[in-house]
PDB file of N, CA, C and O and ligand atoms in Angstrom:
ATOM      1  N   UNK B   1       0.811  -1.163   0.010  1.00  0.00           N
ATOM      2  CA  UNK B   1      -0.061   0.029   0.084  1.00  0.00           C
ATOM      3  C   UNK B   1       0.676   1.253  -0.049  1.00  0.00           C
ATOM      4  O   UNK B   1       1.599   1.505   0.804  1.00  0.00           O
ATOM      5  N   UNK B   2       0.549   2.075  -0.856  1.00  0.00           N
ATOM      6  CA  UNK B   2       1.335   3.395  -0.946  1.00  0.00           C
ATOM      7  C   UNK B   2       0.570   4.405  -1.731  1.00  0.00           C
ATOM      8  O   UNK B   2      -0.079   4.025  -2.685  1.00  0.00           O
ATOM      9  N   UNK B   3       0.582   5.646  -1.261  1.00  0.00           N
ATOM     10  CA  UNK B   3      -0.199   6.701  -2.152  1.00  0.00           C
ATOM     11  C   UNK B   3       0.511   7.044  -3.378  1.00  0.00           C
ATOM     12  O   UNK B   3       1.761   7.238  -3.285  1.00  0.00           O
ATOM     13  N   UNK B   4      -0.124   7.104  -4.411  1.00  0.00           N
ATOM     14  CA  UNK B   4       0.346   7.435  -5.749  1.00  0.00           C
ATOM     15  C   UNK B   4       0.232   8.845  -5.885  1.00  0.00           C
ATOM     16  O   UNK B   4       0.890   9.383  -7.010  1.00  0.00           O
ATOM     17  N   UNK B   5      -0.580   9.630  -5.199  1.00  0.00           N
ATOM     18  CA  UNK B   5      -0.810  11.048  -5.641  1.00  0.00           C
ATOM     19  C   UNK B   5      -0.078  11.951  -4.561  1.00  0.00           C
ATOM     20  O   UNK B   5      -0.187  11.624  -3.300  1.00  0.00           O
ATOM     21  N   UNK B   6       0.458  13.125  -4.913  1.00  0.00           N
ATOM     22  CA  UNK B   6       0.949  14.128  -4.102  1.00  0.00           C
ATOM     23  C   UNK B   6      -0.066  15.327  -4.150  1.00  0.00           C
ATOM     24  O   UNK B   6       0.016  16.144  -5.090  1.00  0.00           O
ATOM     25  N   UNK B   7      -0.827  15.496  -3.103  1.00  0.00           N
ATOM     26  CA  UNK B   7      -1.784  16.485  -3.008  1.00  0.00           C
ATOM     27  C   UNK B   7      -1.454  17.551  -2.098  1.00  0.00           C
ATOM     28  O   UNK B   7      -2.230  17.793  -1.065  1.00  0.00           O
ATOM     29  N   UNK B   8      -0.367  18.343  -2.167  1.00  0.00           N
ATOM     30  CA  UNK B   8       0.046  19.201  -1.128  1.00  0.00           C
ATOM     31  C   UNK B   8      -0.110  20.716  -1.565  1.00  0.00           C
ATOM     32  O   UNK B   8      -0.068  21.545  -0.768  1.00  0.00           O
ATOM     33  N   UNK B   9      -0.627  20.920  -2.787  1.00  0.00           N
ATOM     34  CA  UNK B   9      -0.848  22.302  -3.393  1.00  0.00           C
ATOM     35  C   UNK B   9      -2.012  23.002  -2.627  1.00  0.00           C
ATOM     36  O   UNK B   9      -2.027  24.183  -2.598  1.00  0.00           O
ATOM     37  N   UNK B  10      -2.992  22.255  -2.174  1.00  0.00           N
ATOM     38  CA  UNK B  10      -4.083  22.690  -1.510  1.00  0.00           C
ATOM     39  C   UNK B  10      -3.894  22.834   0.102  1.00  0.00           C
ATOM     40  O   UNK B  10      -4.757  22.900   0.847  1.00  0.00           O
ATOM     41  N   UNK B  11      -2.584  22.801   0.400  1.00  0.00           N
ATOM     42  CA  UNK B  11      -2.396  22.733   1.948  1.00  0.00           C
ATOM     43  C   UNK B  11      -1.415  23.728   2.381  1.00  0.00           C
ATOM     44  O   UNK B  11      -0.588  23.599   3.197  1.00  0.00           O
ATOM     45  N   UNK B  12      -1.638  25.088   1.858  1.00  0.00           N
ATOM     46  CA  UNK B  12      -0.729  26.011   2.204  1.00  0.00           C
ATOM     47  C   UNK B  12      -1.139  26.731   3.415  1.00  0.00           C
ATOM     48  O   UNK B  12      -2.295  27.148   3.583  1.00  0.00           O
ATOM     49  N   UNK B  13      -0.237  26.859   4.333  1.00  0.00           N
ATOM     50  CA  UNK B  13      -0.471  27.536   5.760  1.00  0.00           C
ATOM     51  C   UNK B  13       0.233  28.719   5.564  1.00  0.00           C
ATOM     52  O   UNK B  13       1.332  28.942   5.347  1.00  0.00           O
ATOM     53  N   UNK B  14      -0.547  29.843   6.202  1.00  0.00           N
ATOM     54  CA  UNK B  14      -0.009  31.172   6.140  1.00  0.00           C
ATOM     55  C   UNK B  14       0.139  31.725   7.680  1.00  0.00           C
ATOM     56  O   UNK B  14      -0.808  31.541   8.437  1.00  0.00           O
ATOM     57  N   UNK B  15       1.234  32.467   7.935  1.00  0.00           N
ATOM     58  CA  UNK B  15       1.369  32.937   9.288  1.00  0.00           C
ATOM     59  C   UNK B  15       0.769  34.288   9.315  1.00  0.00           C
ATOM     60  O   UNK B  15       1.112  35.302   8.611  1.00  0.00           O
ATOM     61  N   UNK B  16      -0.174  34.638  10.352  1.00  0.00           N
ATOM     62  CA  UNK B  16      -0.885  35.772  10.574  1.00  0.00           C
ATOM     63  C   UNK B  16       0.127  36.847  10.954  1.00  0.00           C
ATOM     64  O   UNK B  16       1.048  36.733  11.761  1.00  0.00           O
ATOM     65  N   UNK B  17      -0.015  38.205  10.267  1.00  0.00           N
ATOM     66  CA  UNK B  17       0.962  39.149  10.635  1.00  0.00           C
ATOM     67  C   UNK B  17       0.791  39.852  12.047  1.00  0.00           C
ATOM     68  O   UNK B  17       1.771  40.428  12.538  1.00  0.00           O
ATOM     69  N   UNK B  18      -0.372  39.579  12.592  1.00  0.00           N
ATOM     70  CA  UNK B  18      -0.615  40.127  14.058  1.00  0.00           C
ATOM     71  C   UNK B  18      -0.385  38.950  15.031  1.00  0.00           C
ATOM     72  O   UNK B  18       0.503  39.309  15.970  1.00  0.00           O
ATOM     73  N   UNK B  19      -0.884  37.945  15.017  1.00  0.00           N
ATOM     74  CA  UNK B  19      -0.846  36.995  16.158  1.00  0.00           C
ATOM     75  C   UNK B  19      -0.050  35.898  15.887  1.00  0.00           C
ATOM     76  O   UNK B  19       0.073  34.812  16.783  1.00  0.00           O
ATOM     77  N   UNK B  20       0.606  35.774  14.803  1.00  0.00           N
ATOM     78  CA  UNK B  20       1.450  34.717  14.312  1.00  0.00           C
ATOM     79  C   UNK B  20       0.803  33.320  14.253  1.00  0.00           C
ATOM     80  O   UNK B  20       1.504  32.227  14.390  1.00  0.00           O
ATOM     81  N   UNK B  21      -0.426  33.267  14.274  1.00  0.00           N
ATOM     82  CA  UNK B  21      -1.124  31.948  14.137  1.00  0.00           C
ATOM     83  C   UNK B  21      -1.135  31.561  12.635  1.00  0.00           C
ATOM     84  O   UNK B  21      -1.228  32.096  11.743  1.00  0.00           O
ATOM     85  N   UNK B  22      -0.893  30.100  12.610  1.00  0.00           N
ATOM     86  CA  UNK B  22      -0.799  29.632  11.325  1.00  0.00           C
ATOM     87  C   UNK B  22      -2.305  29.185  10.785  1.00  0.00           C
ATOM     88  O   UNK B  22      -3.060  28.523  11.456  1.00  0.00           O
ATOM     89  N   UNK B  23      -2.661  29.786   9.674  1.00  0.00           N
ATOM     90  CA  UNK B  23      -4.073  29.500   9.110  1.00  0.00           C
ATOM     91  C   UNK B  23      -4.026  29.182   7.754  1.00  0.00           C
ATOM     92  O   UNK B  23      -2.978  29.553   7.074  1.00  0.00           O
ATOM     93  N   UNK B  24      -5.084  28.315   7.320  1.00  0.00           N
ATOM     94  CA  UNK B  24      -5.005  27.861   5.955  1.00  0.00           C
ATOM     95  C   UNK B  24      -5.342  29.105   5.061  1.00  0.00           C
ATOM     96  O   UNK B  24      -6.098  29.961   5.365  1.00  0.00           O
ATOM     97  N   UNK B  25      -4.682  29.005   3.787  1.00  0.00           N
ATOM     98  CA  UNK B  25      -4.611  30.112   2.897  1.00  0.00           C
ATOM     99  C   UNK B  25      -6.233  30.364   2.391  1.00  0.00           C
ATOM    100  O   UNK B  25      -6.476  31.426   1.931  1.00  0.00           O
ATOM    101  N   UNK B  26      -7.018  29.315   2.542  1.00  0.00           N
ATOM    102  CA  UNK B  26      -8.345  29.541   2.150  1.00  0.00           C
ATOM    103  C   UNK B  26      -9.087  30.542   3.049  1.00  0.00           C
ATOM    104  O   UNK B  26     -10.248  30.887   2.633  1.00  0.00           O
ATOM    105  N   UNK B  27      -8.685  30.743   4.124  1.00  0.00           N
ATOM    106  CA  UNK B  27      -9.562  31.489   5.107  1.00  0.00           C
ATOM    107  C   UNK B  27      -8.823  32.804   5.582  1.00  0.00           C
ATOM    108  O   UNK B  27      -9.240  33.519   6.494  1.00  0.00           O
ATOM    109  N   UNK B  28      -7.485  33.013   5.017  1.00  0.00           N
ATOM    110  CA  UNK B  28      -6.791  34.204   5.349  1.00  0.00           C
ATOM    111  C   UNK B  28      -7.567  35.463   4.831  1.00  0.00           C
ATOM    112  O   UNK B  28      -8.267  35.463   3.860  1.00  0.00           O
ATOM    113  N   UNK B  29      -7.265  36.585   5.580  1.00  0.00           N
ATOM    114  CA  UNK B  29      -7.768  37.827   5.235  1.00  0.00           C
ATOM    115  C   UNK B  29      -6.582  38.732   4.647  1.00  0.00           C
ATOM    116  O   UNK B  29      -5.563  38.969   5.479  1.00  0.00           O
ATOM    117  N   UNK B  30      -6.585  39.160   3.518  1.00  0.00           N
ATOM    118  CA  UNK B  30      -5.546  39.985   2.848  1.00  0.00           C
ATOM    119  C   UNK B  30      -5.853  41.384   2.828  1.00  0.00           C
ATOM    120  O   UNK B  30      -6.838  41.784   2.414  1.00  0.00           O
ATOM    121  N   UNK B  31      -4.833  42.218   3.324  1.00  0.00           N
ATOM    122  CA  UNK B  31      -5.113  43.673   3.494  1.00  0.00           C
ATOM    123  C   UNK B  31      -3.934  44.354   3.480  1.00  0.00           C
ATOM    124  O   UNK B  31      -2.850  44.080   4.317  1.00  0.00           O
ATOM    125  N   UNK B  32      -3.772  45.497   2.690  1.00  0.00           N
ATOM    126  CA  UNK B  32      -2.624  46.147   2.476  1.00  0.00           C
ATOM    127  C   UNK B  32      -1.399  45.373   2.177  1.00  0.00           C
ATOM    128  O   UNK B  32      -0.224  45.665   2.856  1.00  0.00           O
ATOM    129  N   UNK B  33      -1.514  44.314   1.667  1.00  0.00           N
ATOM    130  CA  UNK B  33      -0.229  43.398   1.160  1.00  0.00           C
ATOM    131  C   UNK B  33       0.126  42.515   2.419  1.00  0.00           C
ATOM    132  O   UNK B  33       1.063  41.817   2.277  1.00  0.00           O
ATOM    133  N   UNK B  34      -0.648  42.552   3.578  1.00  0.00           N
ATOM    134  CA  UNK B  34      -0.283  41.672   4.655  1.00  0.00           C
ATOM    135  C   UNK B  34      -1.381  40.602   4.704  1.00  0.00           C
ATOM    136  O   UNK B  34      -2.493  40.802   4.181  1.00  0.00           O
ATOM    137  N   UNK B  35      -1.095  39.492   5.390  1.00  0.00           N
ATOM    138  CA  UNK B  35      -2.038  38.527   5.597  1.00  0.00           C
ATOM    139  C   UNK B  35      -2.540  38.165   7.135  1.00  0.00           C
ATOM    140  O   UNK B  35      -1.556  38.177   7.827  1.00  0.00           O
ATOM    141  N   UNK B  36      -3.612  38.013   7.296  1.00  0.00           N
ATOM    142  CA  UNK B  36      -4.127  37.938   8.562  1.00  0.00           C
ATOM    143  C   UNK B  36      -5.056  36.707   8.644  1.00  0.00           C
ATOM    144  O   UNK B  36      -5.697  36.234   7.817  1.00  0.00           O
ATOM    145  N   UNK B  37      -5.272  36.065   9.920  1.00  0.00           N
ATOM    146  CA  UNK B  37      -5.938  34.971  10.151  1.00  0.00           C
ATOM    147  C   UNK B  37      -7.481  35.211  10.230  1.00  0.00           C
ATOM    148  O   UNK B  37      -8.259  34.297  10.080  1.00  0.00           O
ATOM    149  N   UNK B  38      -7.779  36.446  10.503  1.00  0.00           N
ATOM    150  CA  UNK B  38      -9.128  36.802  10.664  1.00  0.00           C
ATOM    151  C   UNK B  38      -9.405  38.291  10.415  1.00  0.00           C
ATOM    152  O   UNK B  38      -8.401  39.116  10.418  1.00  0.00           O
ATOM    153  N   UNK B  39     -10.709  38.768  10.242  1.00  0.00           N
ATOM    154  CA  UNK B  39     -11.044  40.171  10.128  1.00  0.00           C
ATOM    155  C   UNK B  39     -10.640  40.942  11.430  1.00  0.00           C
ATOM    156  O   UNK B  39     -10.270  42.145  11.386  1.00  0.00           O
ATOM    157  N   UNK B  40     -10.615  40.269  12.583  1.00  0.00           N
ATOM    158  CA  UNK B  40     -10.144  40.966  13.759  1.00  0.00           C
ATOM    159  C   UNK B  40      -8.816  41.291  13.755  1.00  0.00           C
ATOM    160  O   UNK B  40      -8.500  42.404  14.227  1.00  0.00           O
ATOM    161  N   UNK B  41      -7.790  40.488  13.345  1.00  0.00           N
ATOM    162  CA  UNK B  41      -6.485  40.767  13.267  1.00  0.00           C
ATOM    163  C   UNK B  41      -6.281  41.848  12.303  1.00  0.00           C
ATOM    164  O   UNK B  41      -5.513  42.679  12.508  1.00  0.00           O
ATOM    165  N   UNK B  42      -6.988  41.898  11.098  1.00  0.00           N
ATOM    166  CA  UNK B  42      -6.749  42.928  10.095  1.00  0.00           C
ATOM    167  C   UNK B  42      -7.146  44.212  10.455  1.00  0.00           C
ATOM    168  O   UNK B  42      -6.697  45.169   9.810  1.00  0.00           O
ATOM    169  N   UNK B  43      -8.132  44.412  11.363  1.00  0.00           N
ATOM    170  CA  UNK B  43      -8.536  45.695  11.882  1.00  0.00           C
ATOM    171  C   UNK B  43      -7.735  46.209  13.040  1.00  0.00           C
ATOM    172  O   UNK B  43      -8.126  47.281  13.436  1.00  0.00           O
ATOM    173  N   UNK B  44      -6.899  45.515  13.519  1.00  0.00           N
ATOM    174  CA  UNK B  44      -6.077  46.075  14.625  1.00  0.00           C
ATOM    175  C   UNK B  44      -5.144  47.258  14.055  1.00  0.00           C
ATOM    176  O   UNK B  44      -4.650  47.192  13.004  1.00  0.00           O
TER     177      UNK B  44
HETATM  178 ZN1   ZN S   1      -4.202  36.902  13.706  1.00  0.00          ZN
END
């Protein structure tokens, strides 16, 4: 048994500019060229 497919492209984790939490790129908030884990951090 071994996996034949490499599906890592949809698993990008991004570091929040404010709280340093790692969040999935599908839920990050981009603002002013920076990336945040949530709208709360982007509004600080
Ligand atoms: Zn954050």
